[in-house]
């Protein structure tokens, strides 16, 4: 299983600011098979980004993903109050590589 | 409209058995794998295992192998997780999810069930 390390653990920013979340994988992600999810309390995760940079159908364009290999980034260009929550990265593609990061908590001041 | 609707919250004692379900609709059940994910209280996400309803091919995370059984019934478009003997450490929220693409289990997870909370306590 690939170990995914997310940083920072908590990000506290004001609405309108730019948020940058990081995910480092212990094993190379072929074909950039890396996804990002948002989870709010009491709700299931919601897919935001797949294959490192492809937005899911309903993902607002203020969310963008980048990176390759073992280092990936999720950027929220201008934070909205509804963007608060936990964000998880997820490496996929084959069984040995499957894993989720420990999460980054985004707080809106 | 694609939907995954999970069975309701459960409370069991250690040693008891349990089966929870994930009923799907709005797409061809046999064309997409179903993934099960555990989230312990206040913790992150863990991949438990996957099943291809079309041929019942099932794969498990080594951490869950032998402790849970994943199955599917194509006649009612429903997937299941079963425990034969629960322990307190099984207390968690359990989610089923459908991958983005058909015919591939190791994909990003696009559609999620609402979750089933399982509480194991004496």
PDB file of C-alpha atoms in Angstrom:
ATOM      1  CA  UNK A   1       0.000   0.000   0.000  1.00  0.00           C
ATOM      2  CA  UNK A   2       1.269   3.436  -0.918  1.00  0.00           C
ATOM      3  CA  UNK A   3       1.504   5.818   2.039  1.00  0.00           C
ATOM      4  CA  UNK A   4       0.182   9.290   1.285  1.00  0.00           C
ATOM      5  CA  UNK A   5       1.277  12.184   3.457  1.00  0.00           C
ATOM      6  CA  UNK A   6      -0.814  15.332   3.382  1.00  0.00           C
ATOM      7  CA  UNK A   7       0.294  18.749   4.541  1.00  0.00           C
ATOM      8  CA  UNK A   8      -0.463  20.921   6.297  1.00  0.00           C
ATOM      9  CA  UNK A   9      -2.645  19.175   8.840  1.00  0.00           C
ATOM     10  CA  UNK A  10      -4.781  22.285   9.233  1.00  0.00           C
ATOM     11  CA  UNK A  11      -5.086  25.365   7.057  1.00  0.00           C
ATOM     12  CA  UNK A  12      -6.802  28.423   8.489  1.00  0.00           C
ATOM     13  CA  UNK A  13      -7.439  31.186   5.962  1.00  0.00           C
ATOM     14  CA  UNK A  14      -9.895  33.959   5.230  1.00  0.00           C
ATOM     15  CA  UNK A  15     -12.530  33.924   2.514  1.00  0.00           C
ATOM     16  CA  UNK A  16     -11.060  35.113  -0.776  1.00  0.00           C
ATOM     17  CA  UNK A  17      -7.553  33.844   0.015  1.00  0.00           C
ATOM     18  CA  UNK A  18      -5.725  31.136  -1.900  1.00  0.00           C
ATOM     19  CA  UNK A  19      -5.360  27.680  -0.325  1.00  0.00           C
ATOM     20  CA  UNK A  20      -2.621  25.226  -1.274  1.00  0.00           C
ATOM     21  CA  UNK A  21      -2.833  21.618  -0.083  1.00  0.00           C
ATOM     22  CA  UNK A  22      -0.083  19.060  -0.617  1.00  0.00           C
ATOM     23  CA  UNK A  23      -0.029  15.283  -0.994  1.00  0.00           C
ATOM     24  CA  UNK A  24       3.137  13.208  -1.227  1.00  0.00           C
ATOM     25  CA  UNK A  25       2.965   9.528  -2.171  1.00  0.00           C
ATOM     26  CA  UNK A  26       5.509   6.946  -1.060  1.00  0.00           C
ATOM     27  CA  UNK A  27       5.188   5.190  -4.393  1.00  0.00           C
ATOM     28  CA  UNK A  28       5.142   6.618  -7.887  1.00  0.00           C
ATOM     29  CA  UNK A  29       1.634   7.195  -9.258  1.00  0.00           C
ATOM     30  CA  UNK A  30       1.516   5.862 -12.824  1.00  0.00           C
ATOM     31  CA  UNK A  31      -0.643   7.899 -15.179  1.00  0.00           C
ATOM     32  CA  UNK A  32      -1.095  10.444 -12.381  1.00  0.00           C
ATOM     33  CA  UNK A  33      -3.781   8.330 -10.768  1.00  0.00           C
ATOM     34  CA  UNK A  34      -4.354  10.709  -7.869  1.00  0.00           C
ATOM     35  CA  UNK A  35      -7.728  12.056  -6.724  1.00  0.00           C
ATOM     36  CA  UNK A  36      -8.869  14.692  -4.246  1.00  0.00           C
ATOM     37  CA  UNK A  37     -12.058  14.596  -2.174  1.00  0.00           C
ATOM     38  CA  UNK A  38     -13.822  17.086   0.055  1.00  0.00           C
ATOM     39  CA  UNK A  39     -15.703  15.870   3.116  1.00  0.00           C
ATOM     40  CA  UNK A  40     -17.972  17.944   5.324  1.00  0.00           C
ATOM     41  CA  UNK A  41     -19.132  16.774   8.770  1.00  0.00           C
ATOM     42  CA  UNK A  42     -21.868  14.171   8.555  1.00  0.00           C
ATOM     43  CA  UNK A  43     -21.495  13.762   4.804  1.00  0.00           C
ATOM     44  CA  UNK A  44     -19.734  11.273   2.548  1.00  0.00           C
ATOM     45  CA  UNK A  45     -16.650  12.402   0.650  1.00  0.00           C
ATOM     46  CA  UNK A  46     -17.216  14.222  -2.637  1.00  0.00           C
ATOM     47  CA  UNK A  47     -14.878  13.746  -5.590  1.00  0.00           C
ATOM     48  CA  UNK A  48     -13.281  17.029  -6.648  1.00  0.00           C
ATOM     49  CA  UNK A  49     -10.355  16.066  -8.866  1.00  0.00           C
ATOM     50  CA  UNK A  50      -9.267  12.844 -10.538  1.00  0.00           C
ATOM     51  CA  UNK A  51      -6.172  11.912 -12.494  1.00  0.00           C
ATOM     52  CA  UNK A  52      -4.341  14.710 -10.688  1.00  0.00           C
ATOM     53  CA  UNK A  53      -5.884  17.619 -12.612  1.00  0.00           C
ATOM     54  CA  UNK A  54      -9.277  16.657 -14.029  1.00  0.00           C
ATOM     55  CA  UNK A  55     -12.229  18.304 -12.310  1.00  0.00           C
ATOM     56  CA  UNK A  56     -15.208  16.122 -11.539  1.00  0.00           C
ATOM     57  CA  UNK A  57     -18.489  17.088 -13.190  1.00  0.00           C
ATOM     58  CA  UNK A  58     -19.754  19.475 -10.515  1.00  0.00           C
ATOM     59  CA  UNK A  59     -16.435  20.794  -9.187  1.00  0.00           C
ATOM     60  CA  UNK A  60     -16.248  24.609  -9.265  1.00  0.00           C
ATOM     61  CA  UNK A  61     -13.380  25.964 -11.347  1.00  0.00           C
ATOM     62  CA  UNK A  62     -11.773  27.642  -8.318  1.00  0.00           C
ATOM     63  CA  UNK A  63     -10.514  24.120  -7.489  1.00  0.00           C
ATOM     64  CA  UNK A  64      -7.504  22.926  -9.469  1.00  0.00           C
ATOM     65  CA  UNK A  65      -5.124  20.009  -9.167  1.00  0.00           C
ATOM     66  CA  UNK A  66      -1.556  19.648 -10.316  1.00  0.00           C
ATOM     67  CA  UNK A  67       1.508  17.502  -9.888  1.00  0.00           C
ATOM     68  CA  UNK A  68       2.926  14.221 -11.080  1.00  0.00           C
ATOM     69  CA  UNK A  69       4.909  11.227  -9.912  1.00  0.00           C
ATOM     70  CA  UNK A  70       4.865  11.446  -6.142  1.00  0.00           C
ATOM     71  CA  UNK A  71       4.024  15.102  -5.432  1.00  0.00           C
ATOM     72  CA  UNK A  72       0.579  16.582  -5.944  1.00  0.00           C
ATOM     73  CA  UNK A  73      -1.191  19.817  -5.066  1.00  0.00           C
ATOM     74  CA  UNK A  74      -4.792  20.924  -4.717  1.00  0.00           C
ATOM     75  CA  UNK A  75      -5.301  24.673  -5.045  1.00  0.00           C
ATOM     76  CA  UNK A  76      -8.418  26.600  -4.143  1.00  0.00           C
ATOM     77  CA  UNK A  77      -7.923  29.932  -5.873  1.00  0.00           C
ATOM     78  CA  UNK A  78     -10.376  32.034  -3.827  1.00  0.00           C
ATOM     79  CA  UNK A  79     -11.788  30.454  -0.725  1.00  0.00           C
ATOM     80  CA  UNK A  80     -15.527  30.545  -0.203  1.00  0.00           C
ATOM     81  CA  UNK A  81     -17.131  29.942   3.222  1.00  0.00           C
ATOM     82  CA  UNK A  82     -18.571  26.627   1.955  1.00  0.00           C
ATOM     83  CA  UNK A  83     -15.061  25.315   1.235  1.00  0.00           C
ATOM     84  CA  UNK A  84     -14.425  24.527   4.885  1.00  0.00           C
ATOM     85  CA  UNK A  85     -14.021  20.815   5.606  1.00  0.00           C
ATOM     86  CA  UNK A  86     -11.590  17.945   5.306  1.00  0.00           C
ATOM     87  CA  UNK A  87      -9.718  17.249   2.101  1.00  0.00           C
ATOM     88  CA  UNK A  88      -8.275  13.837   1.286  1.00  0.00           C
ATOM     89  CA  UNK A  89      -5.992  12.688  -1.479  1.00  0.00           C
ATOM     90  CA  UNK A  90      -6.325   9.176  -2.882  1.00  0.00           C
ATOM     91  CA  UNK A  91      -3.852   7.206  -4.967  1.00  0.00           C
ATOM     92  CA  UNK A  92      -5.376   4.508  -7.172  1.00  0.00           C
ATOM     93  CA  UNK A  93      -4.649   2.463 -10.287  1.00  0.00           C
ATOM     94  CA  UNK A  94      -3.784  -0.918  -8.851  1.00  0.00           C
ATOM     95  CA  UNK A  95      -4.173  -2.783  -5.609  1.00  0.00           C
ATOM     96  CA  UNK A  96      -0.672  -2.283  -4.200  1.00  0.00           C
ATOM     97  CA  UNK A  97      -0.920   1.467  -4.737  1.00  0.00           C
ATOM     98  CA  UNK A  98      -4.332   2.094  -3.218  1.00  0.00           C
ATOM     99  CA  UNK A  99      -4.395   4.440  -0.295  1.00  0.00           C
ATOM    100  CA  UNK A 100      -5.811   7.617   1.173  1.00  0.00           C
ATOM    101  CA  UNK A 101      -3.960  10.458   2.786  1.00  0.00           C
ATOM    102  CA  UNK A 102      -4.607  11.436   6.377  1.00  0.00           C
ATOM    103  CA  UNK A 103      -6.416  14.624   5.357  1.00  0.00           C
ATOM    104  CA  UNK A 104      -6.038  18.384   5.589  1.00  0.00           C
ATOM    105  CA  UNK A 105      -8.596  20.396   7.527  1.00  0.00           C
ATOM    106  CA  UNK A 106      -9.480  23.711   5.902  1.00  0.00           C
ATOM    107  CA  UNK A 107     -10.930  26.343   8.183  1.00  0.00           C
ATOM    108  CA  UNK A 108     -12.356  29.640   6.996  1.00  0.00           C
ATOM    109  CA  UNK A 109     -11.658  32.426   9.481  1.00  0.00           C
TER     110      UNK A 109
ATOM    111  CA  UNK B   1     -30.082   9.705 -11.488  1.00  0.00           C
ATOM    112  CA  UNK B   2     -27.333   7.448 -10.145  1.00  0.00           C
ATOM    113  CA  UNK B   3     -27.833   6.631  -6.462  1.00  0.00           C
ATOM    114  CA  UNK B   4     -26.243   4.405  -3.840  1.00  0.00           C
ATOM    115  CA  UNK B   5     -28.529   4.044  -0.815  1.00  0.00           C
ATOM    116  CA  UNK B   6     -27.127   2.271   2.230  1.00  0.00           C
ATOM    117  CA  UNK B   7     -28.914   0.470   5.027  1.00  0.00           C
ATOM    118  CA  UNK B   8     -29.467   2.174   8.357  1.00  0.00           C
ATOM    119  CA  UNK B   9     -27.321   2.483  11.453  1.00  0.00           C
ATOM    120  CA  UNK B  10     -26.649  -0.681  13.438  1.00  0.00           C
ATOM    121  CA  UNK B  11     -25.746  -1.406  17.062  1.00  0.00           C
ATOM    122  CA  UNK B  12     -24.319  -4.815  17.927  1.00  0.00           C
ATOM    123  CA  UNK B  13     -22.451  -6.548  20.703  1.00  0.00           C
ATOM    124  CA  UNK B  14     -18.945  -7.966  20.281  1.00  0.00           C
ATOM    125  CA  UNK B  15     -19.032 -11.420  18.724  1.00  0.00           C
ATOM    126  CA  UNK B  16     -22.306 -10.823  16.898  1.00  0.00           C
ATOM    127  CA  UNK B  17     -22.685 -10.982  13.131  1.00  0.00           C
ATOM    128  CA  UNK B  18     -23.871  -8.206  10.839  1.00  0.00           C
ATOM    129  CA  UNK B  19     -24.546  -7.510   7.193  1.00  0.00           C
ATOM    130  CA  UNK B  20     -24.969  -4.015   5.761  1.00  0.00           C
ATOM    131  CA  UNK B  21     -26.140  -3.195   2.275  1.00  0.00           C
ATOM    132  CA  UNK B  22     -25.732  -0.725  -0.555  1.00  0.00           C
ATOM    133  CA  UNK B  23     -28.637  -0.587  -3.005  1.00  0.00           C
ATOM    134  CA  UNK B  24     -27.840   1.003  -6.345  1.00  0.00           C
ATOM    135  CA  UNK B  25     -30.027   2.545  -9.030  1.00  0.00           C
ATOM    136  CA  UNK B  26     -29.802   4.625 -12.173  1.00  0.00           C
ATOM    137  CA  UNK B  27     -27.093   2.646 -13.948  1.00  0.00           C
ATOM    138  CA  UNK B  28     -26.166  -0.891 -14.986  1.00  0.00           C
ATOM    139  CA  UNK B  29     -25.080  -2.537 -11.729  1.00  0.00           C
ATOM    140  CA  UNK B  30     -22.982  -5.191 -13.450  1.00  0.00           C
ATOM    141  CA  UNK B  31     -20.877  -2.650 -15.339  1.00  0.00           C
ATOM    142  CA  UNK B  32     -19.250  -0.920 -12.353  1.00  0.00           C
ATOM    143  CA  UNK B  33     -17.261  -2.295  -9.451  1.00  0.00           C
ATOM    144  CA  UNK B  34     -18.412  -1.339  -5.958  1.00  0.00           C
ATOM    145  CA  UNK B  35     -15.836  -0.176  -3.413  1.00  0.00           C
ATOM    146  CA  UNK B  36     -16.224  -0.255   0.378  1.00  0.00           C
ATOM    147  CA  UNK B  37     -14.486   2.356   2.536  1.00  0.00           C
ATOM    148  CA  UNK B  38     -14.217   2.529   6.330  1.00  0.00           C
ATOM    149  CA  UNK B  39     -13.986   5.706   8.376  1.00  0.00           C
ATOM    150  CA  UNK B  40     -13.413   5.235  12.085  1.00  0.00           C
ATOM    151  CA  UNK B  41     -14.683   8.008  14.385  1.00  0.00           C
ATOM    152  CA  UNK B  42     -12.681  11.169  13.852  1.00  0.00           C
ATOM    153  CA  UNK B  43     -10.292   9.432  11.472  1.00  0.00           C
ATOM    154  CA  UNK B  44      -9.525   9.227   7.757  1.00  0.00           C
ATOM    155  CA  UNK B  45     -10.619   6.947   4.949  1.00  0.00           C
ATOM    156  CA  UNK B  46      -9.529   3.331   4.494  1.00  0.00           C
ATOM    157  CA  UNK B  47     -10.087   1.176   1.412  1.00  0.00           C
ATOM    158  CA  UNK B  48     -11.586  -2.137   2.523  1.00  0.00           C
ATOM    159  CA  UNK B  49     -12.201  -4.000  -0.692  1.00  0.00           C
ATOM    160  CA  UNK B  50     -13.987  -4.116  -4.013  1.00  0.00           C
ATOM    161  CA  UNK B  51     -16.353  -6.352  -5.914  1.00  0.00           C
ATOM    162  CA  UNK B  52     -17.223  -6.701  -9.559  1.00  0.00           C
ATOM    163  CA  UNK B  53     -20.951  -7.507  -9.484  1.00  0.00           C
ATOM    164  CA  UNK B  54     -20.757  -8.867 -13.018  1.00  0.00           C
ATOM    165  CA  UNK B  55     -18.618 -11.865 -12.079  1.00  0.00           C
ATOM    166  CA  UNK B  56     -18.285 -11.567  -8.270  1.00  0.00           C
ATOM    167  CA  UNK B  57     -14.527 -11.018  -8.541  1.00  0.00           C
ATOM    168  CA  UNK B  58     -13.610  -9.640  -5.099  1.00  0.00           C
ATOM    169  CA  UNK B  59     -10.393  -8.098  -3.799  1.00  0.00           C
ATOM    170  CA  UNK B  60      -9.583  -7.149  -0.223  1.00  0.00           C
ATOM    171  CA  UNK B  61      -7.212  -4.806   1.527  1.00  0.00           C
ATOM    172  CA  UNK B  62      -4.912  -7.127   3.465  1.00  0.00           C
ATOM    173  CA  UNK B  63      -5.958  -5.384   6.678  1.00  0.00           C
ATOM    174  CA  UNK B  64      -9.555  -6.534   6.187  1.00  0.00           C
ATOM    175  CA  UNK B  65      -9.004  -9.927   4.532  1.00  0.00           C
ATOM    176  CA  UNK B  66     -10.595 -12.692   6.567  1.00  0.00           C
ATOM    177  CA  UNK B  67     -12.554 -10.320   8.786  1.00  0.00           C
ATOM    178  CA  UNK B  68     -15.188  -9.132   6.325  1.00  0.00           C
ATOM    179  CA  UNK B  69     -16.932 -10.674   3.334  1.00  0.00           C
ATOM    180  CA  UNK B  70     -18.029  -8.546   0.405  1.00  0.00           C
ATOM    181  CA  UNK B  71     -20.765  -9.810  -1.887  1.00  0.00           C
ATOM    182  CA  UNK B  72     -23.295  -8.620  -4.441  1.00  0.00           C
ATOM    183  CA  UNK B  73     -26.731  -9.651  -5.695  1.00  0.00           C
ATOM    184  CA  UNK B  74     -27.324  -8.615  -9.285  1.00  0.00           C
ATOM    185  CA  UNK B  75     -31.026  -9.503  -9.114  1.00  0.00           C
ATOM    186  CA  UNK B  76     -31.612  -6.567  -6.759  1.00  0.00           C
ATOM    187  CA  UNK B  77     -28.602  -4.370  -7.675  1.00  0.00           C
ATOM    188  CA  UNK B  78     -27.233  -4.487  -4.151  1.00  0.00           C
ATOM    189  CA  UNK B  79     -23.798  -4.964  -2.620  1.00  0.00           C
ATOM    190  CA  UNK B  80     -23.070  -6.136   0.922  1.00  0.00           C
ATOM    191  CA  UNK B  81     -20.424  -6.287   3.615  1.00  0.00           C
ATOM    192  CA  UNK B  82     -20.735  -9.017   6.211  1.00  0.00           C
ATOM    193  CA  UNK B  83     -19.009  -9.619   9.527  1.00  0.00           C
ATOM    194  CA  UNK B  84     -19.320 -13.004  11.238  1.00  0.00           C
ATOM    195  CA  UNK B  85     -17.880 -11.825  14.546  1.00  0.00           C
ATOM    196  CA  UNK B  86     -17.732  -8.114  15.300  1.00  0.00           C
ATOM    197  CA  UNK B  87     -15.236  -6.455  17.617  1.00  0.00           C
ATOM    198  CA  UNK B  88     -15.273  -3.013  19.185  1.00  0.00           C
ATOM    199  CA  UNK B  89     -12.690  -1.855  16.655  1.00  0.00           C
ATOM    200  CA  UNK B  90     -15.283  -2.350  13.900  1.00  0.00           C
ATOM    201  CA  UNK B  91     -17.113   0.711  15.209  1.00  0.00           C
ATOM    202  CA  UNK B  92     -17.022   3.051  12.236  1.00  0.00           C
ATOM    203  CA  UNK B  93     -18.901   4.648   9.379  1.00  0.00           C
ATOM    204  CA  UNK B  94     -18.903   2.445   6.296  1.00  0.00           C
ATOM    205  CA  UNK B  95     -19.348   3.838   2.800  1.00  0.00           C
ATOM    206  CA  UNK B  96     -19.958   2.159  -0.524  1.00  0.00           C
ATOM    207  CA  UNK B  97     -18.819   4.003  -3.617  1.00  0.00           C
ATOM    208  CA  UNK B  98     -18.851   3.649  -7.393  1.00  0.00           C
ATOM    209  CA  UNK B  99     -15.784   4.375  -9.503  1.00  0.00           C
ATOM    210  CA  UNK B 100     -15.664   6.948 -12.262  1.00  0.00           C
ATOM    211  CA  UNK B 101     -15.258   4.422 -15.063  1.00  0.00           C
ATOM    212  CA  UNK B 102     -17.009   1.150 -15.806  1.00  0.00           C
ATOM    213  CA  UNK B 103     -15.216  -2.178 -15.641  1.00  0.00           C
ATOM    214  CA  UNK B 104     -12.369  -0.913 -13.453  1.00  0.00           C
ATOM    215  CA  UNK B 105     -12.266  -1.205  -9.693  1.00  0.00           C
ATOM    216  CA  UNK B 106      -9.084   0.724  -8.967  1.00  0.00           C
ATOM    217  CA  UNK B 107     -10.409   4.097 -10.042  1.00  0.00           C
ATOM    218  CA  UNK B 108     -11.317   7.378  -8.374  1.00  0.00           C
ATOM    219  CA  UNK B 109     -14.643   7.196  -6.545  1.00  0.00           C
ATOM    220  CA  UNK B 110     -17.318   9.363  -8.100  1.00  0.00           C
ATOM    221  CA  UNK B 111     -20.605   8.322  -6.477  1.00  0.00           C
ATOM    222  CA  UNK B 112     -20.891   7.604  -2.749  1.00  0.00           C
ATOM    223  CA  UNK B 113     -23.561   6.165  -0.531  1.00  0.00           C
ATOM    224  CA  UNK B 114     -24.669   8.160   2.487  1.00  0.00           C
ATOM    225  CA  UNK B 115     -22.838   5.823   4.864  1.00  0.00           C
ATOM    226  CA  UNK B 116     -23.863   3.241   7.462  1.00  0.00           C
ATOM    227  CA  UNK B 117     -22.771   3.785  11.053  1.00  0.00           C
ATOM    228  CA  UNK B 118     -21.906   0.555  12.854  1.00  0.00           C
ATOM    229  CA  UNK B 119     -21.486   0.656  16.623  1.00  0.00           C
ATOM    230  CA  UNK B 120     -20.124  -2.371  18.460  1.00  0.00           C
ATOM    231  CA  UNK B 121     -20.393  -2.155  22.208  1.00  0.00           C
ATOM    232  CA  UNK B 122     -21.060  -4.491  25.093  1.00  0.00           C
TER     233      UNK B 122
END
